[in-house]
Short mmCIF file of C-alpha atoms in Angstrom, two decimals:
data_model
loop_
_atom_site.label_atom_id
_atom_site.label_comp_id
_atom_site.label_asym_id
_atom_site.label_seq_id
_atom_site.Cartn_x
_atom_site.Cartn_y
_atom_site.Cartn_z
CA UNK X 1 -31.65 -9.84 -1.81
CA UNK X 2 -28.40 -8.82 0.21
CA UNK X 3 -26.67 -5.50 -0.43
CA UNK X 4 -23.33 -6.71 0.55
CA UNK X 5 -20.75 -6.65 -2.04
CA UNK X 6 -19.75 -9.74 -3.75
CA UNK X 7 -16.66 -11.38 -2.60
CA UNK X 8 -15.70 -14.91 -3.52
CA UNK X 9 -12.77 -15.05 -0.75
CA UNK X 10 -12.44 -12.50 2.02
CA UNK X 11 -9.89 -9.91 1.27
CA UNK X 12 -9.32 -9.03 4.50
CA UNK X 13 -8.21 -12.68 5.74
CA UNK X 14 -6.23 -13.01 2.66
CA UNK X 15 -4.59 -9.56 3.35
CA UNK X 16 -3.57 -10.39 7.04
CA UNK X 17 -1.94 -13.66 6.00
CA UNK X 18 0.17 -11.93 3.51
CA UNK X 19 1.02 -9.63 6.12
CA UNK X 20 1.36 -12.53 8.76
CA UNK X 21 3.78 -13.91 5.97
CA UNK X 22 5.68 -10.81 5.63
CA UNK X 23 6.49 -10.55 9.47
CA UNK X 24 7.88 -14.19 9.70
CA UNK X 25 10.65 -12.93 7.20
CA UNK X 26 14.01 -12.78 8.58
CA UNK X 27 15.43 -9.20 9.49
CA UNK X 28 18.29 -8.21 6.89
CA UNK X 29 20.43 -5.06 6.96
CA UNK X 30 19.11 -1.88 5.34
CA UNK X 31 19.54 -2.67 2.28
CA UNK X 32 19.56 -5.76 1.67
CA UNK X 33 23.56 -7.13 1.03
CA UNK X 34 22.62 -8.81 -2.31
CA UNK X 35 20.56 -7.09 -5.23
CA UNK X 36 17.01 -9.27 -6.16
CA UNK X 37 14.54 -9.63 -8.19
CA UNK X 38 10.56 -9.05 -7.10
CA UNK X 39 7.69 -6.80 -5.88
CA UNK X 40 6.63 -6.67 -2.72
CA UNK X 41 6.18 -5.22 0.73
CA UNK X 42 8.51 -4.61 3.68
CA UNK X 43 8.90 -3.06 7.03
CA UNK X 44 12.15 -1.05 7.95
CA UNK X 45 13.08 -0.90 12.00
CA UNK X 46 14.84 1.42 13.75
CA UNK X 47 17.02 0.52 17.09
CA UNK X 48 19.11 3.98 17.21
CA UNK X 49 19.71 6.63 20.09
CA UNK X 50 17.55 9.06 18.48
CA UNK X 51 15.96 10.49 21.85
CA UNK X 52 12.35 11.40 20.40
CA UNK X 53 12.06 7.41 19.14
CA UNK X 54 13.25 6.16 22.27
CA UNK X 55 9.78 4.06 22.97
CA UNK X 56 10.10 2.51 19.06
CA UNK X 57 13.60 1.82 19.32
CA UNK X 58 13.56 -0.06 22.70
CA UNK X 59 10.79 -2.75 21.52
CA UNK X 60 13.05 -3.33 18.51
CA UNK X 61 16.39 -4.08 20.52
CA UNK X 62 17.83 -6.95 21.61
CA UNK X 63 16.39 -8.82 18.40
CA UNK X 64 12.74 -8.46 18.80
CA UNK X 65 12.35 -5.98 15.75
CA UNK X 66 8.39 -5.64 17.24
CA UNK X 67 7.62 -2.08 15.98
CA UNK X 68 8.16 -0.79 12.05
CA UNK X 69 9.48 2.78 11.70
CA UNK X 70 8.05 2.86 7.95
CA UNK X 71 5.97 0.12 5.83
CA UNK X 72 6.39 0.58 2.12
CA UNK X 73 5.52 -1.19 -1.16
CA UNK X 74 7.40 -1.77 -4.33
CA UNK X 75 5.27 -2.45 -7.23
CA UNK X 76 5.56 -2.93 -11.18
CA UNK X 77 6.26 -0.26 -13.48
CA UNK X 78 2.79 -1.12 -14.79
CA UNK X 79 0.82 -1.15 -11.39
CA UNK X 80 2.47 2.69 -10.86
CA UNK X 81 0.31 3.66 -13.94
CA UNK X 82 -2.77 2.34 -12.72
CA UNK X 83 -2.80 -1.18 -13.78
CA UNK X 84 -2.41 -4.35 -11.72
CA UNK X 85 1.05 -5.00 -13.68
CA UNK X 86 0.31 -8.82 -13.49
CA UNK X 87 2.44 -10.62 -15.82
CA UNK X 88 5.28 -7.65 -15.67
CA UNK X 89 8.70 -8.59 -15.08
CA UNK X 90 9.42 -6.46 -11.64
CA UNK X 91 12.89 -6.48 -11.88
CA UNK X 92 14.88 -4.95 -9.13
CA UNK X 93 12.00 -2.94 -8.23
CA UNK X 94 12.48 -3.76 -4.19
CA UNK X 95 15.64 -3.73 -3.87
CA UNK X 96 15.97 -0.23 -5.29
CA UNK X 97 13.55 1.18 -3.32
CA UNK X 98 15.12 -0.33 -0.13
CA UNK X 99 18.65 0.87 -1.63
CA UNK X 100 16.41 4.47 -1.91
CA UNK X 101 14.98 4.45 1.72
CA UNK X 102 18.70 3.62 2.65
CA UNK X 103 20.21 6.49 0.68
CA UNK X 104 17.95 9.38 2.01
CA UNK X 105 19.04 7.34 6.02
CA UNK X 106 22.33 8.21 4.88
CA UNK X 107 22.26 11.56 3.82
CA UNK X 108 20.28 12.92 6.99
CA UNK X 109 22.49 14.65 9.54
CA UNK X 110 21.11 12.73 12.43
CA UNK X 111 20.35 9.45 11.72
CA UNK X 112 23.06 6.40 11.15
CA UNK X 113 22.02 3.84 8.72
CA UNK X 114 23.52 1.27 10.91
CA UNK X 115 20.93 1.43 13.31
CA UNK X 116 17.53 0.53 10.77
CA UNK X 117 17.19 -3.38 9.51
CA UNK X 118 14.42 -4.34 7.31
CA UNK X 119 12.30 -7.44 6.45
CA UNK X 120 10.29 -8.11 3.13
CA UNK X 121 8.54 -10.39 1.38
CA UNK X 122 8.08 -10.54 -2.47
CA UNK X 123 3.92 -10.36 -3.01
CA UNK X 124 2.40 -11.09 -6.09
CA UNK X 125 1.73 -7.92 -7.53
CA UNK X 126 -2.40 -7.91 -7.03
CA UNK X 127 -1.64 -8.51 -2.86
CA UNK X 128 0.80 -6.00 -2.71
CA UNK X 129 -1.56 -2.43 -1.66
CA UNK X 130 -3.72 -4.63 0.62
CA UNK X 131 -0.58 -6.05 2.48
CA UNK X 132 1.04 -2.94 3.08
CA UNK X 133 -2.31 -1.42 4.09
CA UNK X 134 -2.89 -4.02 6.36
CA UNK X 135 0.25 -3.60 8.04
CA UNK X 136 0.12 0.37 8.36
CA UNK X 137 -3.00 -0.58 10.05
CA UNK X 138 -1.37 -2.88 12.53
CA UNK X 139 1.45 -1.06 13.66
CA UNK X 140 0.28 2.80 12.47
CA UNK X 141 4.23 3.41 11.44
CA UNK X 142 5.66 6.75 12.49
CA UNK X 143 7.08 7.57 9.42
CA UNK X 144 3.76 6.29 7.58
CA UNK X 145 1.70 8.13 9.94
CA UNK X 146 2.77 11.05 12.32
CA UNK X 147 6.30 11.95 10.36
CA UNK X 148 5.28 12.31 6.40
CA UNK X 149 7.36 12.77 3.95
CA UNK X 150 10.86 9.86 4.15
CA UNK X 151 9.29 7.90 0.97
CA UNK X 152 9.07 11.96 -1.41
CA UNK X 153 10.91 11.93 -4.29
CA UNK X 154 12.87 15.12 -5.45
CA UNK X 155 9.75 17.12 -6.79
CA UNK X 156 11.74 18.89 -9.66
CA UNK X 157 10.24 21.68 -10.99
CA UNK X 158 7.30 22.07 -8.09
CA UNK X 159 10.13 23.50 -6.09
CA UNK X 160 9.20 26.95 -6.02
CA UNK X 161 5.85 26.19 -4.13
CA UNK X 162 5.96 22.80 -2.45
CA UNK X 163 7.22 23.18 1.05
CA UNK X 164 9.64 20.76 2.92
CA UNK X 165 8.16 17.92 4.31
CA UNK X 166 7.95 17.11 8.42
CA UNK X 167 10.69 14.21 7.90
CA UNK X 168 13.05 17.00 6.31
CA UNK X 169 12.43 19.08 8.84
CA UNK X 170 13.19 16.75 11.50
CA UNK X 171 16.34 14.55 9.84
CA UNK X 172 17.70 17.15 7.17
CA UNK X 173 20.00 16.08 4.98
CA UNK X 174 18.64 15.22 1.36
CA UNK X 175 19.72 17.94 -0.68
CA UNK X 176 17.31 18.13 -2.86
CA UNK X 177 14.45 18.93 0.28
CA UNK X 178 16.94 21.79 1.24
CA UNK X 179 15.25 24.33 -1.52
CA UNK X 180 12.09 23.44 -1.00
CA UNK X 181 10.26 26.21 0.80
CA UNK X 182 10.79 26.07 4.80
CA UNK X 183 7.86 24.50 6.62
CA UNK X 184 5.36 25.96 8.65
CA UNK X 185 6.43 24.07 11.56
CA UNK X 186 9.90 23.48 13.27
CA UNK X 187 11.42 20.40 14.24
CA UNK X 188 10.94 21.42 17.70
CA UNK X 189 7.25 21.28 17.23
CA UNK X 190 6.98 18.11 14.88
CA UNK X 191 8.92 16.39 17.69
CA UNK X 192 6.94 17.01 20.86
CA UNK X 193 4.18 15.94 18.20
CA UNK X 194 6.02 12.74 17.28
CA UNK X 195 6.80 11.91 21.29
CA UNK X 196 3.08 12.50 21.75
CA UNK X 197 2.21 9.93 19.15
CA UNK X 198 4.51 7.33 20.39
CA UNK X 199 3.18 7.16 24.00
CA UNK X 200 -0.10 6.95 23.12
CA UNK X 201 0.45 4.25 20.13
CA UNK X 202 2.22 2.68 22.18
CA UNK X 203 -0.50 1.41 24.66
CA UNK X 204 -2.55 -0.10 22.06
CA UNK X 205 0.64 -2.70 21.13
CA UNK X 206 0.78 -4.35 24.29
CA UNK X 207 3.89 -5.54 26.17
CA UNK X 208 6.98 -6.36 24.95
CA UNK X 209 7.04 -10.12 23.99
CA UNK X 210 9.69 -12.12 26.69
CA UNK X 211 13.06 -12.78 25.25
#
């Protein structure tokens, strides 16, 4: 008798082509122009002259949009309490959380909003962890993986004891991180950490795809 879990489809072929999906989605600004309706997952790209993202922002020039900065998800109200939400009426749910992402751009002093696009792809609500997963796997997303902290909330009354995280450190700004408690580490360090990362993420994507 096999041990192997039960599966009637494999989740892992199903997750990819959601995620293959999502990255045949047009680029869009950041956010999108219109307000929408769904759930889903997206990528945000960054093509800017911020020197420590150099290597990101070069294979996402000239339209080739190759390498995510972040991957995010936006579920139903119901799926952020622990339930699969199916059924729920998402609402706006994307779109605001695009229209956040976009906000805390703006408020940091050194980044310009102008330079990030996005693409997403509304996901029926049970796909929606195992696409984004998938695609954090994929492309191991700076701000997903060696820069914490862009998709935080205002903590509210943790204040006192939570410190500031490595993206407030390095793009400060959001007024809210400014009384948090300093970090441990300066942005000098988190960035010879983040050029680090880059180089050596970089050789497992490959070349950069002709134009």
């Amino acid at each position: 008798m096999s041990d192997q879990p039960y599966n009637p489809l494999d989740k892992r072929h199903l997750g990819e082509s959601v995620a293959d999906a999502m990255l045949l989605r047009p680029i869009t600004t950041l956010p999108p122009a219109e307000p929408f309706v769904g759930a889903g997952i997206y990528a945000i790209y960054y093509t800017g002259g911020f020197e420590s993202y150099e290597r990101l922002a070069n294979r996402n020039r000239d339209n080739r949009y190759t390498w995510p900065i972040y991957v995010g998800k936006a579920v139903p109200a119901g799926a952020r309490r622990g339930g699969f939400g199916l059924g729920t009426n998402p609402g706006r749910v994307m779109y605001g959380r695009l229209r956040e992402h976009a906000e805390s751009i703006e408020q940091a002093t050194n980044l310009n909003l102008a330079d990030f696009a996005c693409r997403y792809l509304i996901v029926d609500d049970i796909w929606i962890p195992l696409g984004e997963s998938l695609l954090i796997e994929k492309f191991s997303p700076l701000w997903n993986r060696a820069l914490d902290g862009f998709g935080n909330h205002d903590p509210g009354g943790r204040r006192a004891t939570q410190y500031r995280s490595p993206w407030d450190v390095v793009h400060a700004g959001r007024p809210w991180a400014a009384r948090l408690a300093t970090h441990p580490r300066s942005a000098e360090e988190l960035l010879s950490q983040v050029r680090s990362y880059l180089e050596r993420t970089e050789q497992t994507l490959g070349p950069l795809p002709e134009l």
